[in-house]
Amino acid sequence: MRRILLSLTVMSALATFGQGALAADPTPPTAYYWHNWTDHNGISHMTRCPFHNYVLKTMSKPAGPQWQDRLKEGQAQVISTVQPPHWDGSWHPDPKVQWIIPLKGTWYVTAMDGTRVEMGPGDVSLGEDQMSRKDSKGHVGHFAGNVGDDAVTLMVIQTDEQPTVDQPCRFK
């Protein structure tokens, strides 16, 4: 059951929030995620990347076909988190390669290159900055926190993937 949980959960979120996801439309959709990746100098970056290898098929008969972009099978741990109001994540790398899907509220991620991205319900992020190294300011990984005065609820799917270097948008 856990072997395909990652693909099913991510595809479920994309089917809910992706554009052009109606099975009656013969044109495959394109949905997006933010990739927090590390370059060969150990600096993290945020890049907007497409999911676009969709195939129209049923998940389970007799359900109708839906667009699916299966990324990779493997072990996954699903974690629901609620960050209290004004939560401050400080500078840190992600503990594992992980998909992060905001369910309620808005949070931000600032990469070491200075790129700041705010994400809310409907956005998807891939945290893969484990190979980052401290810069001259002592920053490593990313800085994250809540936007506004509310708590933020996230669905985090930690995978058994090995972190990569210099591979932004590797799920193209």
Protein backbone atom coordinates (compact mmCIF):
# COMPACT_ATOMS: atom_id res chain seq x y z
CA MET A 1 0.00 0.00 0.00
CA ARG A 2 2.79 2.44 0.85
CA ARG A 3 4.61 1.63 -2.44
CA ILE A 4 2.35 3.75 -4.57
CA LEU A 5 1.04 6.16 -1.95
CA LEU A 6 3.29 8.98 -3.18
CA SER A 7 2.05 8.81 -6.76
CA LEU A 8 -1.57 8.49 -5.74
CA THR A 9 -1.49 11.38 -3.28
CA VAL A 10 0.33 13.76 -5.61
CA MET A 11 -1.87 12.86 -8.55
CA SER A 12 -4.96 13.34 -6.42
CA ALA A 13 -3.82 16.84 -5.50
CA LEU A 14 -2.97 17.65 -9.10
CA ALA A 15 -6.27 16.33 -10.38
CA THR A 16 -8.00 18.63 -7.91
CA PHE A 17 -5.92 21.73 -8.66
CA GLY A 18 -4.46 21.20 -12.17
CA GLN A 19 -5.87 22.94 -15.22
CA GLY A 20 -7.38 21.05 -18.17
CA ALA A 21 -7.88 17.92 -16.06
CA LEU A 22 -11.26 16.99 -17.51
CA ALA A 23 -11.16 13.55 -19.13
CA ALA A 24 -13.43 14.79 -21.96
CA ASP A 25 -10.63 17.13 -23.11
CA PRO A 26 -8.19 15.13 -25.32
CA THR A 27 -5.35 17.59 -24.61
CA PRO A 28 -3.15 16.49 -21.69
CA PRO A 29 -3.03 19.12 -18.93
CA THR A 30 0.00 20.86 -17.50
CA ALA A 31 0.21 21.42 -13.76
CA TYR A 32 3.11 22.95 -11.83
CA TYR A 33 5.19 22.48 -8.71
CA TRP A 34 7.94 24.48 -7.04
CA HIS A 35 11.27 22.61 -6.82
CA ASN A 36 13.68 23.60 -4.02
CA TRP A 37 16.89 22.12 -5.45
CA THR A 38 20.63 22.46 -4.81
CA ASP A 39 23.34 23.31 -7.33
CA HIS A 40 26.93 21.96 -7.42
CA ASN A 41 28.08 24.88 -5.23
CA GLY A 42 25.69 23.85 -2.46
CA ILE A 43 23.30 26.78 -3.05
CA SER A 44 19.55 26.13 -2.97
CA HIS A 45 17.16 27.54 -5.58
CA MET A 46 13.38 27.64 -6.18
CA THR A 47 12.25 26.81 -9.74
CA ARG A 48 8.68 26.51 -11.08
CA CYS A 49 8.45 23.20 -12.92
CA PRO A 50 5.77 21.49 -15.00
CA PHE A 51 4.15 18.11 -14.57
CA HIS A 52 3.22 17.20 -18.11
CA ASN A 53 3.67 13.50 -18.87
CA TYR A 54 -0.02 12.77 -18.44
CA VAL A 55 -1.73 9.62 -19.70
CA LEU A 56 -5.53 9.32 -19.75
CA LYS A 57 -6.58 6.12 -17.96
CA THR A 58 -8.69 4.87 -15.09
CA MET A 59 -7.24 4.54 -11.60
CA SER A 60 -9.66 1.75 -10.76
CA LYS A 61 -12.43 0.31 -12.93
CA PRO A 62 -15.28 1.14 -13.32
CA ALA A 63 -14.21 4.74 -12.55
CA GLY A 64 -13.83 6.89 -15.63
CA PRO A 65 -10.42 7.84 -17.03
CA GLN A 66 -8.45 10.70 -15.58
CA TRP A 67 -5.14 12.29 -16.49
CA GLN A 68 -2.23 10.72 -14.55
CA ASP A 69 1.47 11.61 -14.46
CA ARG A 70 3.13 8.90 -12.38
CA LEU A 71 6.45 10.14 -11.07
CA LYS A 72 8.11 7.21 -9.38
CA GLU A 73 7.08 4.34 -7.16
CA GLY A 74 8.68 3.85 -3.78
CA GLN A 75 8.26 4.04 -0.04
CA ALA A 76 6.63 7.13 1.43
CA GLN A 77 5.68 8.56 4.80
CA VAL A 78 2.63 10.83 4.86
CA ILE A 79 2.63 13.54 7.54
CA SER A 80 -0.02 16.16 8.27
CA THR A 81 1.46 19.24 9.92
CA VAL A 82 -0.11 22.34 11.43
CA GLN A 83 2.30 25.24 11.82
CA PRO A 84 1.10 27.56 14.60
CA PRO A 85 0.43 31.24 13.81
CA HIS A 86 3.69 33.15 13.13
CA TRP A 87 5.64 29.87 12.76
CA ASP A 88 9.30 30.43 11.90
CA GLY A 89 11.25 27.56 10.33
CA SER A 90 14.67 29.25 10.45
CA TRP A 91 17.39 28.09 8.01
CA HIS A 92 17.43 24.31 7.53
CA PRO A 93 17.54 21.68 4.77
CA ASP A 94 14.57 19.37 4.25
CA PRO A 95 15.05 16.17 6.28
CA LYS A 96 14.20 14.00 3.24
CA VAL A 97 13.16 14.51 -0.36
CA GLN A 98 9.56 15.49 0.24
CA TRP A 99 6.45 16.78 -1.49
CA ILE A 100 4.69 19.57 0.43
CA ILE A 101 1.08 20.48 -0.34
CA PRO A 102 -0.51 23.40 1.53
CA LEU A 103 -4.07 22.55 2.57
CA LYS A 104 -4.96 25.69 4.54
CA GLY A 105 -3.21 29.04 4.91
CA THR A 106 -0.16 30.45 3.16
CA TRP A 107 3.50 29.77 3.87
CA TYR A 108 6.73 30.83 2.19
CA VAL A 109 10.08 29.29 1.32
CA THR A 110 13.20 31.42 0.76
CA ALA A 111 16.10 29.66 -0.98
CA MET A 112 19.74 30.51 -0.42
CA ASP A 113 19.83 32.39 -3.74
CA GLY A 114 17.27 34.83 -2.29
CA THR A 115 14.24 33.55 -4.21
CA ARG A 116 11.13 33.68 -2.03
CA VAL A 117 7.97 31.81 -3.04
CA GLU A 118 4.63 32.03 -1.23
CA MET A 119 2.38 28.97 -1.52
CA GLY A 120 -1.19 28.26 -0.53
CA PRO A 121 -3.87 25.65 -1.23
CA GLY A 122 -3.45 24.32 -4.75
CA ASP A 123 0.33 24.75 -4.83
CA VAL A 124 2.79 21.86 -4.68
CA SER A 125 6.44 22.00 -3.63
CA LEU A 126 9.25 19.45 -3.89
CA GLY A 127 11.80 19.95 -1.10
CA GLU A 128 15.18 18.61 -2.21
CA ASP A 129 17.86 20.82 -0.67
CA GLN A 130 19.61 18.18 1.44
CA MET A 131 22.89 18.67 -0.43
CA SER A 132 23.07 22.41 0.34
CA ARG A 133 26.10 23.72 2.24
CA LYS A 134 26.46 26.69 4.59
CA ASP A 135 27.15 29.91 2.77
CA SER A 136 29.20 32.87 4.06
CA LYS A 137 26.17 34.04 6.12
CA GLY A 138 25.72 30.62 7.74
CA HIS A 139 22.56 29.89 5.73
CA VAL A 140 21.89 26.33 4.64
CA GLY A 141 18.86 24.85 2.90
CA HIS A 142 15.96 27.26 3.06
CA PHE A 143 14.13 29.62 5.39
CA ALA A 144 10.39 28.99 5.74
CA GLY A 145 7.55 30.52 7.67
CA ASN A 146 3.87 31.40 7.73
CA VAL A 147 2.39 34.39 5.92
CA GLY A 148 -0.10 36.35 7.99
CA ASP A 149 -1.53 35.64 11.42
CA ASP A 150 -3.05 32.19 10.85
CA ALA A 151 -1.86 28.63 11.30
CA VAL A 152 -0.84 26.77 8.13
CA THR A 153 -1.81 23.15 7.46
CA LEU A 154 0.46 21.14 5.17
CA MET A 155 0.42 17.60 3.80
CA VAL A 156 4.03 16.38 3.67
CA ILE A 157 4.96 13.22 1.76
CA GLN A 158 8.50 12.13 2.58
CA THR A 159 10.00 9.76 0.02
CA ASP A 160 12.83 7.27 -0.20
CA GLU A 161 14.33 9.22 -3.15
CA GLN A 162 18.01 10.10 -3.03
CA PRO A 163 18.58 13.87 -3.27
CA THR A 164 20.06 15.13 -6.54
CA VAL A 165 22.32 18.06 -7.42
CA ASP A 166 21.98 20.35 -10.46
CA GLN A 167 18.68 18.77 -11.52
CA PRO A 168 15.95 21.42 -11.32
CA CYS A 169 12.59 20.18 -12.62
CA ARG A 170 13.84 16.59 -12.69
CA PHE A 171 10.28 15.25 -13.01
CA LYS A 172 9.77 16.63 -16.54
